[in-house]
Short mmCIF file of C-alpha atoms and ligand atoms in Angstrom, two decimals:
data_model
loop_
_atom_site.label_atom_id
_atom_site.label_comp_id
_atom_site.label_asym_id
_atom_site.label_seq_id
_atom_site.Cartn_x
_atom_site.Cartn_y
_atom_site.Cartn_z
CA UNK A 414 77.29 114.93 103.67
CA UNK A 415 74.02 113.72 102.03
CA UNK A 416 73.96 110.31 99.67
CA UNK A 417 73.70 110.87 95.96
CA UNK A 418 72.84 107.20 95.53
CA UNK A 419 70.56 104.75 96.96
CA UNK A 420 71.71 102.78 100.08
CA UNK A 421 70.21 99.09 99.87
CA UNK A 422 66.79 99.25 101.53
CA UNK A 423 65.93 95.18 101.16
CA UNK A 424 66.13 92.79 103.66
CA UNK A 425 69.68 91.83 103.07
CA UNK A 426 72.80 93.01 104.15
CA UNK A 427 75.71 93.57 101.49
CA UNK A 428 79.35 93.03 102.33
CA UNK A 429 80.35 96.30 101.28
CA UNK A 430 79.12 99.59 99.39
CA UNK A 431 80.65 102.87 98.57
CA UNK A 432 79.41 106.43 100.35
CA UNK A 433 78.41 108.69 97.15
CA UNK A 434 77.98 112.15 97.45
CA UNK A 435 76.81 115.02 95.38
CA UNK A 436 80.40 115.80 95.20
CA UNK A 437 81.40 112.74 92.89
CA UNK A 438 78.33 113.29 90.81
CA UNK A 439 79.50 116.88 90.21
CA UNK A 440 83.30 115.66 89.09
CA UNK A 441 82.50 112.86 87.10
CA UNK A 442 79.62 114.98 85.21
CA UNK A 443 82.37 117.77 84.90
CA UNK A 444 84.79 115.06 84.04
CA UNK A 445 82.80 113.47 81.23
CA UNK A 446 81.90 116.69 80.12
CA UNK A 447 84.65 118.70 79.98
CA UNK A 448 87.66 115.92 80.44
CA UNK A 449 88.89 115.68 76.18
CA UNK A 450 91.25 116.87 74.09
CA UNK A 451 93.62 119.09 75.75
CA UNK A 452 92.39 119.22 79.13
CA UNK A 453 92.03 114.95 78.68
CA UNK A 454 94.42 114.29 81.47
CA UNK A 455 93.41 116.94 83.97
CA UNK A 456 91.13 114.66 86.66
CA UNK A 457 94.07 112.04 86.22
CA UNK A 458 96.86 114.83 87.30
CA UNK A 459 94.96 116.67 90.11
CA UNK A 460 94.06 113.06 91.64
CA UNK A 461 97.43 111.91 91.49
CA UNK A 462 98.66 114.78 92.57
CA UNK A 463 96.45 114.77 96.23
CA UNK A 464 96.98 111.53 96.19
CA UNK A 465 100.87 111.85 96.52
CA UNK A 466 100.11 114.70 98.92
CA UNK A 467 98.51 112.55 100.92
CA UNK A 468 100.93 109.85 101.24
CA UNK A 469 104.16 112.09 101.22
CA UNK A 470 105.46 110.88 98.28
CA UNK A 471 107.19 112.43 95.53
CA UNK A 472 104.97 110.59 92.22
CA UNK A 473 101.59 109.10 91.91
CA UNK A 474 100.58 107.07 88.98
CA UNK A 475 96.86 106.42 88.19
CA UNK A 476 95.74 102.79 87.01
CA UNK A 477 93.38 100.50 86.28
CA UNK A 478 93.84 98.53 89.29
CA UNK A 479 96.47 97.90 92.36
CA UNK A 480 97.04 94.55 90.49
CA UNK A 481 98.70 96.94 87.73
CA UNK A 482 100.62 99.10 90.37
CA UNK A 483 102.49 96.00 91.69
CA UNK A 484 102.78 94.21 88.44
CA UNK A 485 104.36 97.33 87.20
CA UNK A 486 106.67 97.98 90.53
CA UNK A 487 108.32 94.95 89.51
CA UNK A 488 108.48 94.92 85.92
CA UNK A 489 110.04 98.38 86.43
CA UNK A 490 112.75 96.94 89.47
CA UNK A 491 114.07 94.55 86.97
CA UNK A 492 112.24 91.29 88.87
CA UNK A 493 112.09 88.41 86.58
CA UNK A 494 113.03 84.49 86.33
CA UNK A 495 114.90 83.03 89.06
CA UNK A 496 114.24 85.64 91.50
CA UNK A 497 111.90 85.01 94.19
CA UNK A 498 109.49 87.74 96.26
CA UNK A 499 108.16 87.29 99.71
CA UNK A 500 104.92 87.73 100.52
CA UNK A 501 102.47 86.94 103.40
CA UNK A 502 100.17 84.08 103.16
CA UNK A 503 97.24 85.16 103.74
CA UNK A 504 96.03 87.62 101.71
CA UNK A 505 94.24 88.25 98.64
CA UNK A 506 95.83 86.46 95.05
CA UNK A 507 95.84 89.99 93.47
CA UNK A 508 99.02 90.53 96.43
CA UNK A 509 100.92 87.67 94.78
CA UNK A 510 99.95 86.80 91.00
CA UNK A 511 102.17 89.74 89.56
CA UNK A 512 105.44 87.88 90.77
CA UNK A 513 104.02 85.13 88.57
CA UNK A 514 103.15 87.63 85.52
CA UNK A 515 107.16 88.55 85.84
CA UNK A 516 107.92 85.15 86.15
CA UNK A 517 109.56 84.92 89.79
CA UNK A 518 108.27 82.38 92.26
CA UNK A 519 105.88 83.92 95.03
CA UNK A 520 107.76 82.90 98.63
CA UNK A 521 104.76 82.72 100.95
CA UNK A 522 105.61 83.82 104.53
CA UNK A 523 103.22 83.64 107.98
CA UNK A 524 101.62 86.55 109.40
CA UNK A 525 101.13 87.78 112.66
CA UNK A 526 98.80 86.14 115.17
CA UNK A 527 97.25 90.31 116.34
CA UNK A 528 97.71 92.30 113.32
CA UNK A 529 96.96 89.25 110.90
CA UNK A 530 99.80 91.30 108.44
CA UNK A 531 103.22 89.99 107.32
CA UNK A 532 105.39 88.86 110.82
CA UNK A 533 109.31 89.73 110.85
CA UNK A 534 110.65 86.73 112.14
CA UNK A 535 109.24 84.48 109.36
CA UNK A 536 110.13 87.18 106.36
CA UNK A 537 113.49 86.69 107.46
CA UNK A 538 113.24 82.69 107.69
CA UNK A 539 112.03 83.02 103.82
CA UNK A 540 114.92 85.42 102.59
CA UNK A 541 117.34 83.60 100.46
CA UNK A 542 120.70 84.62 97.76
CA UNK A 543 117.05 84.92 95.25
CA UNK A 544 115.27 86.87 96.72
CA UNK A 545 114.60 90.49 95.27
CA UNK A 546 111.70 91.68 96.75
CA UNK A 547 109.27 91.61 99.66
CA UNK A 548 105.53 93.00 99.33
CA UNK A 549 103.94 93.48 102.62
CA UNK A 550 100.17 93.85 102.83
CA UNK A 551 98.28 96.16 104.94
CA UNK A 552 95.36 93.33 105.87
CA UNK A 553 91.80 94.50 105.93
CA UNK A 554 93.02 97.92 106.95
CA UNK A 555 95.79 97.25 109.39
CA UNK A 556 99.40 97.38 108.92
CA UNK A 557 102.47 95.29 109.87
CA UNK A 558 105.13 96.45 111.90
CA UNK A 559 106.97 98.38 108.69
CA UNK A 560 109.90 99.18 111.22
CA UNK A 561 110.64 95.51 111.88
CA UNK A 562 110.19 94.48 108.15
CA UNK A 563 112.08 97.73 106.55
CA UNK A 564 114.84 96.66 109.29
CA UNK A 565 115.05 92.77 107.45
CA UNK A 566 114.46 94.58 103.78
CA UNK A 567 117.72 96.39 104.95
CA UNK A 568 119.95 94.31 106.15
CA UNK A 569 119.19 91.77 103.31
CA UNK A 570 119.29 94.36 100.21
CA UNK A 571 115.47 93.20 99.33
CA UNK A 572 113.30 95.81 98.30
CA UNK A 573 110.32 96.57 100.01
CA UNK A 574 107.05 97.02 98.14
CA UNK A 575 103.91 98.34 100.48
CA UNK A 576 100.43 96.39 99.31
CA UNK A 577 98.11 98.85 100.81
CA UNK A 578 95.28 98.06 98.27
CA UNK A 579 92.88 97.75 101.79
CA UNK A 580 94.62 101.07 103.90
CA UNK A 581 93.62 104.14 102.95
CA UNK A 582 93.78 105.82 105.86
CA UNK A 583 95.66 103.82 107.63
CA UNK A 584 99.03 104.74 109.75
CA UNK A 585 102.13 103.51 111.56
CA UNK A 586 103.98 105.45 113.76
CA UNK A 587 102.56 108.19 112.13
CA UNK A 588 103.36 107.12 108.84
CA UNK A 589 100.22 106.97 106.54
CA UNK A 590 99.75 103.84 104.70
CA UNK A 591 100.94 103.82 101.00
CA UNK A 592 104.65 105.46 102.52
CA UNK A 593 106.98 102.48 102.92
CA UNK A 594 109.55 101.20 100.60
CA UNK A 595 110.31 101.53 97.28
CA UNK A 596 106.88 102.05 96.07
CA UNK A 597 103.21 101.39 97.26
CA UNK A 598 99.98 100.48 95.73
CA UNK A 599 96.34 100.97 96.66
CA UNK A 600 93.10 99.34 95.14
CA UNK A 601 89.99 101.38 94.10
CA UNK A 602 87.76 98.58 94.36
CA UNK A 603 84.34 99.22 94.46
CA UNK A 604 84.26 97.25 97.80
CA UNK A 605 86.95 99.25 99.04
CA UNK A 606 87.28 102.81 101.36
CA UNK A 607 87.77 105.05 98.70
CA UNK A 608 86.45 104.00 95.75
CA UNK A 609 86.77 104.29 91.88
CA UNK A 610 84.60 101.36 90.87
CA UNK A 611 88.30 99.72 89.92
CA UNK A 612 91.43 101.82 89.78
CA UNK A 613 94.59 101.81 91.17
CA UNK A 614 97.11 104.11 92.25
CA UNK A 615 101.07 103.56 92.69
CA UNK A 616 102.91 105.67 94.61
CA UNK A 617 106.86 106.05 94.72
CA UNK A 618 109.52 108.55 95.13
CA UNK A 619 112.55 107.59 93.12
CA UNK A 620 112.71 109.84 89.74
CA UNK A 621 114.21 107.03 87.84
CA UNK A 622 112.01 104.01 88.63
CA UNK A 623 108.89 106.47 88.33
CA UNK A 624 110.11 107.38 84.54
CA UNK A 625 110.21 103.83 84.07
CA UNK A 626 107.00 103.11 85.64
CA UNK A 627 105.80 105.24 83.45
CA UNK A 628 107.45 103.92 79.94
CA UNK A 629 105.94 100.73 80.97
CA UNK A 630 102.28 101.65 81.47
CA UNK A 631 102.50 103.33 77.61
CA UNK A 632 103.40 100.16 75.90
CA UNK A 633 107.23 100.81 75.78
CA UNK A 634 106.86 104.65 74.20
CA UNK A 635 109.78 107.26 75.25
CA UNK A 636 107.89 109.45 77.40
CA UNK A 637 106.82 112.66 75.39
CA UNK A 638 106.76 110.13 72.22
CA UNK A 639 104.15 111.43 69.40
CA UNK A 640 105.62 109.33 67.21
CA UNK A 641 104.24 105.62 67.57
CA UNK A 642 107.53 104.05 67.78
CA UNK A 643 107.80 102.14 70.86
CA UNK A 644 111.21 100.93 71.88
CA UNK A 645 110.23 97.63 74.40
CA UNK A 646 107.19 95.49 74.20
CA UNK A 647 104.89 96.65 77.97
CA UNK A 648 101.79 97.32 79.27
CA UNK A 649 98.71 99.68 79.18
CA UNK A 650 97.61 100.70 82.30
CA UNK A 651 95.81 103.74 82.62
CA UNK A 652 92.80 105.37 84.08
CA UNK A 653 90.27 106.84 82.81
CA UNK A 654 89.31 110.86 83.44
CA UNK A 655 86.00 109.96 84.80
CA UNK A 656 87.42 107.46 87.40
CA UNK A 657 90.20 110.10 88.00
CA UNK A 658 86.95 112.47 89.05
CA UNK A 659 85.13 110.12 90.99
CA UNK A 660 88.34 109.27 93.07
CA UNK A 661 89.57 112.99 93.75
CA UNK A 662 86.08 113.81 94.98
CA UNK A 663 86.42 110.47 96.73
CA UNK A 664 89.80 111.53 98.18
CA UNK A 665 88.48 115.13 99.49
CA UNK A 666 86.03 113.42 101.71
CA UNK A 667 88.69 110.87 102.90
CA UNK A 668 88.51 111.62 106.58
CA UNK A 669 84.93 111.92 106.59
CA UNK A 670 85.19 108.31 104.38
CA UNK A 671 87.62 106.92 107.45
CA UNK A 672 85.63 108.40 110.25
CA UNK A 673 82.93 106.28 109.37
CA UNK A 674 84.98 103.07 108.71
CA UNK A 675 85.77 103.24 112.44
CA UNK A 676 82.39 104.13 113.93
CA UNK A 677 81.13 101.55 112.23
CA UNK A 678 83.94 98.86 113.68
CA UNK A 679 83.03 100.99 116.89
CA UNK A 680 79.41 99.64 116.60
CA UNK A 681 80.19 96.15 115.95
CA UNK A 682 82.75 96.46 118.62
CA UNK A 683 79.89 97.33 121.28
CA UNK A 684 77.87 94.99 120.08
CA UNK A 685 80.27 91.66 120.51
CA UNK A 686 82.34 93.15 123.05
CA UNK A 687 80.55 90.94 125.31
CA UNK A 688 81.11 87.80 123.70
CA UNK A 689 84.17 85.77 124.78
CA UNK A 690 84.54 83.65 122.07
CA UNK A 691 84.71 86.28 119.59
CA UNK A 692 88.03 87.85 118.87
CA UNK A 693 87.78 91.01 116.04
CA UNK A 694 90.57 92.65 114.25
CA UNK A 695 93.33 94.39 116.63
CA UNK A 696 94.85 97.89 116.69
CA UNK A 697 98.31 97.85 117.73
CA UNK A 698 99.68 101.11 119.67
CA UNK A 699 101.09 103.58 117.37
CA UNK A 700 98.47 102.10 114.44
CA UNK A 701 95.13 103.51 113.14
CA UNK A 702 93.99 100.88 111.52
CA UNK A 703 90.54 101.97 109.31
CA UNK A 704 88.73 98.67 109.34
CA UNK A 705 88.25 98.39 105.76
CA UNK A 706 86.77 94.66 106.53
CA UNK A 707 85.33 94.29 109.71
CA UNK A 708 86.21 90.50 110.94
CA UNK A 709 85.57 88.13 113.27
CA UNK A 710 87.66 85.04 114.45
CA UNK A 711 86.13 82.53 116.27
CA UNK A 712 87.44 80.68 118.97
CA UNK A 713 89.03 77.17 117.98
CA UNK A 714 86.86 75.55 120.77
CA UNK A 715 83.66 76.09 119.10
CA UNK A 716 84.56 73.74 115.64
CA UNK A 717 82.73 76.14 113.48
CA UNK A 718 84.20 76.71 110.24
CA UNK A 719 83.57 79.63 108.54
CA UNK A 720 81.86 78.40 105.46
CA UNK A 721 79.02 77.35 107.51
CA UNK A 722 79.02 80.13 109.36
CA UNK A 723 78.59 81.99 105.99
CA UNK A 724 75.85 79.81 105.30
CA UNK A 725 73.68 80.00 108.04
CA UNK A 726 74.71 84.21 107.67
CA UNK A 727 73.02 84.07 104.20
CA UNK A 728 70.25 82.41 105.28
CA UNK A 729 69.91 85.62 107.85
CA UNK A 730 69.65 87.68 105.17
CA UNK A 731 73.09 88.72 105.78
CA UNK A 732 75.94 88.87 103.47
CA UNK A 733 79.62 87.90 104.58
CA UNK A 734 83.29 87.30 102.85
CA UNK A 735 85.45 83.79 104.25
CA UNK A 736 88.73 85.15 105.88
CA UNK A 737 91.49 85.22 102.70
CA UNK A 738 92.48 81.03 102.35
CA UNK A 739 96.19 80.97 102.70
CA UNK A 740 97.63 81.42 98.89
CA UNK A 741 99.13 78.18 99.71
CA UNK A 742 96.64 76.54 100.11
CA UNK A 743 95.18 77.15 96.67
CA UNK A 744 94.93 75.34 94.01
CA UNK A 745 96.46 77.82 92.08
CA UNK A 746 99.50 77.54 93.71
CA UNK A 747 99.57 73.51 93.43
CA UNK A 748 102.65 73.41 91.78
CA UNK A 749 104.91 75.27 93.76
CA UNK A 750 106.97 72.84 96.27
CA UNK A 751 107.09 75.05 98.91
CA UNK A 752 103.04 75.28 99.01
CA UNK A 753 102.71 71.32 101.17
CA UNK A 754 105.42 72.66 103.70
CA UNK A 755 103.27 75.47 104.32
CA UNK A 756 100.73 74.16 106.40
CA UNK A 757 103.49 73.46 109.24
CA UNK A 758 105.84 76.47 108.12
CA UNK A 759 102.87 78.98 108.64
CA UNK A 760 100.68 77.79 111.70
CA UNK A 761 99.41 81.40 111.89
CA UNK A 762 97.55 81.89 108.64
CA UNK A 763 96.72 78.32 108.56
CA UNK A 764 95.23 78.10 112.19
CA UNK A 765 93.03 81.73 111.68
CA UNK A 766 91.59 81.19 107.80
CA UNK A 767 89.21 78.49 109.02
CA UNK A 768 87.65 80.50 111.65
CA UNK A 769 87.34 84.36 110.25
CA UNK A 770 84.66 85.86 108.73
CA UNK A 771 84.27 89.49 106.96
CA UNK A 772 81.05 90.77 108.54
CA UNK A 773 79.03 93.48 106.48
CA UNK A 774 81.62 96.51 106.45
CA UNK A 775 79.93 99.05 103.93
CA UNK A 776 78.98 102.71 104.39
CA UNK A 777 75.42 101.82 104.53
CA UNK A 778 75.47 100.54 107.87
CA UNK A 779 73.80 101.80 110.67
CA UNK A 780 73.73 101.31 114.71
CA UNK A 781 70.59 99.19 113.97
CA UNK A 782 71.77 97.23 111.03
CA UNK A 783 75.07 96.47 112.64
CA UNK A 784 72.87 95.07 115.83
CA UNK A 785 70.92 93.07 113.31
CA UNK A 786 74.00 90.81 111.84
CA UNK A 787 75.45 90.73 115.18
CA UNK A 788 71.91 89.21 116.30
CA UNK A 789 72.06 86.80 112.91
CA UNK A 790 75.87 85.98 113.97
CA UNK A 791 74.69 85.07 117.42
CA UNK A 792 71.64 83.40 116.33
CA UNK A 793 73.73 81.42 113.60
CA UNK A 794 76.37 80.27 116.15
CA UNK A 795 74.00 78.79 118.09
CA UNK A 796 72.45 76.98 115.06
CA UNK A 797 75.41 75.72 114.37
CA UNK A 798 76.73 74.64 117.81
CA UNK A 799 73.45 72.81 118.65
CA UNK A 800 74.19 70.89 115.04
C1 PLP B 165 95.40 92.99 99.57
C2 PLP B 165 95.00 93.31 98.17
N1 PLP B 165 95.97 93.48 97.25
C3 PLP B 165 95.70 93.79 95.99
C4 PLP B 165 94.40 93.95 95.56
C5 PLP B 165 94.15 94.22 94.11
O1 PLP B 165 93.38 95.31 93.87
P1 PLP B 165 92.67 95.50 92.45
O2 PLP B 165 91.45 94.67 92.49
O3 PLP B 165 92.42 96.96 92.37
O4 PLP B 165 93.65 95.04 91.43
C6 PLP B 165 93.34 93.79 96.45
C7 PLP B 165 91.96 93.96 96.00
O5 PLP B 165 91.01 93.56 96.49
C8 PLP B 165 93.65 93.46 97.80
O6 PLP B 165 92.68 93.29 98.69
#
């Protein structure tokens, strides 16, 4: 389908960049248009209803962000002081600072050393009498092995809560991404597959928890309430109509939108395929994982570290993101006791961070821009060995 917008046509390569069509130009005209009064909600329903469809599950809820859709998820679960939530280590903050908005204690887990996404074994080393919930994260467009982790969830009484801000797309044993556990959330990022600029989406399928999803988002008012008397103190998280637009026209085109993703992971794929000491990210059997970052992990032996490599990128005229640092890590998480015992506790995250780079994933890539960062990676390797 033909751009609407502009691709980049300087010298540099961005990290990322949405794929704009007429289509979106069309809704969101319609949307601002037409999109008031009575008809105010209608983008917001029709999105959230395809965007249930697409997922199998029974509600949507449309948001300002995914950072709302989990903060919400465990407002609306009861999750407060006391309790603690697993998550993996490395991913983004956004993944984790909602236990802190609820004030539980985020319980930071390792990953696994293929898919990069939360690993079994140490969930279940991190489960305790506190813990309430688990969110697993769907990393960069892969997913964890949801069997293995629904299987601990299980057996523990924990519930599961599906991150897949970076999966759209995505599936696992034929499960798309956004349908495990109790509830799921996805990011609209304008960086991200399917984009709304920002926006969220949460999907779930329990009546009950979805009625008090959506008390909460309204600032505590009984649903149907025209009468300004709220009954709790919440939140307001909604989106608007013109970001509901953009995202449905968005979400028509989403296999055309994935497609892409993974020729584009195809290309760089080609292109380093050659090159030993290069390791990209993995698709397990029974996963389609849509690439939303395309990264590279460099071999320990070469002592690079990926803020030089980003560097020496950016001095190529070529844009690039640093592998998530383990939350632990941060500074952010200083406080926490459990953040100096992770270094040892979670080899995994800590031994790929240093080494892993987000190479230029947008939709304005092409065969020939793709071989041109691989040429500046290759070129800035060697810089950097020789120094
Ligand atoms: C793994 C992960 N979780 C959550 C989020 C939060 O998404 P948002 O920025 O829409 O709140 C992001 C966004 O980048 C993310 O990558």
């Amino acid at each position: 389908m033909p751009r609407a917008v502009a691709t980049p046509t300087g010298d540099r390569i961005p990290v990322a960049g949405p794929w704009i069509t007429q289509l979106e130009v069309d809704y969101v005209t319609d949307a601002v248009t037409n999109a008031w009064f009575s008809q105010a909600n209608m983008y917001n329903e029709r999105f959230e209803r395809a965007f249930a469809e697409h997922t199998g599950r029974r509600h949507a809820i449309s948001l300002p962000s995914c950072t709302a859709g989990l903060h919400l998820i465990l407002a609306a679960l009861g999750v407060g002081p006391g309790d603690e939530v697993v998550i993996p280590d490395a991913t983004w903050i956004a993944s984790s600072a909602p236990i802190s908005y609820v004030g539980a204690t985020p319980v930071f887990a390792d990953v696994d050393p293929d898919s990069w996404c939360l690993d079994a074994g140490s969930l279940r080393d991190r489960i305790t009498p506190r813990t309430k919930a688990v969110i697993a994260v769907d990393l960069y467009g892969n997913m964890p092995d949801m069997d293995a982790i629904a299987e601990v969830c299980d057996e523990h009484g924990v519930a599961l809560i599906e991150d897949s801000a970076e999966a759209v797309g995505s599936s696992f044993r034929g499960r798309p991404a956004g349908a495990f556990g109790v509830a799921s959330a996805f990011s609209f990022h304008g960086s991200k597959t399917l984009t709304t600029g920002e926006g969220g989406m949460l999907l779930l399928d329990d009546d009950e928890l979805h009625a008090r999803c959506q008390f909460l988002r309204d600032h505590g008012r009984p649903i149907g309430d025209r009468t300004f008397r709220n009954t709790e103190v919440a939140f307001k998280y909604k989106m608007t109509s013109m970001q509901a637009a953009l995202g449905l026209a968005q979400l028509e085109r989403v296999d055309e939108l994935v497609a892409r993703k993974r020729e584009i992971f195809s290309w760089y794929r080609a292109e380093l395929a050659a090159e030993p000491d290069i390791a990209m990210n993995a698709e397990a059997e029974g996963v389609v994982n849509t690439y939303w970052m395309v990264t590279v992990v460099l071999d320990d032996a070469m002592r690079i570290d990926k803020l030089d490599l980003m560097e020496a990128l950016g001095r190529r005229n070529v844009d690039s993101r640093p592998f998530f640092f383990p939350l632990s890590s941060l500074e952010a998480y200083r406080e926490l006791p459990q953040s100096a015992r992770c270094r040892q506790g979670n080899p995994v995250s800590y031994g790929i961070s240093p080494r892993a780079l987000n190479l230029p994933s947008g939709f304005d890539l092409t065969p020939e821009r793709v071989a041109r960062v691989c040429d500046a990676l290759r070129d800035a390797i060697g810089e950097l060995r020789r120094g």
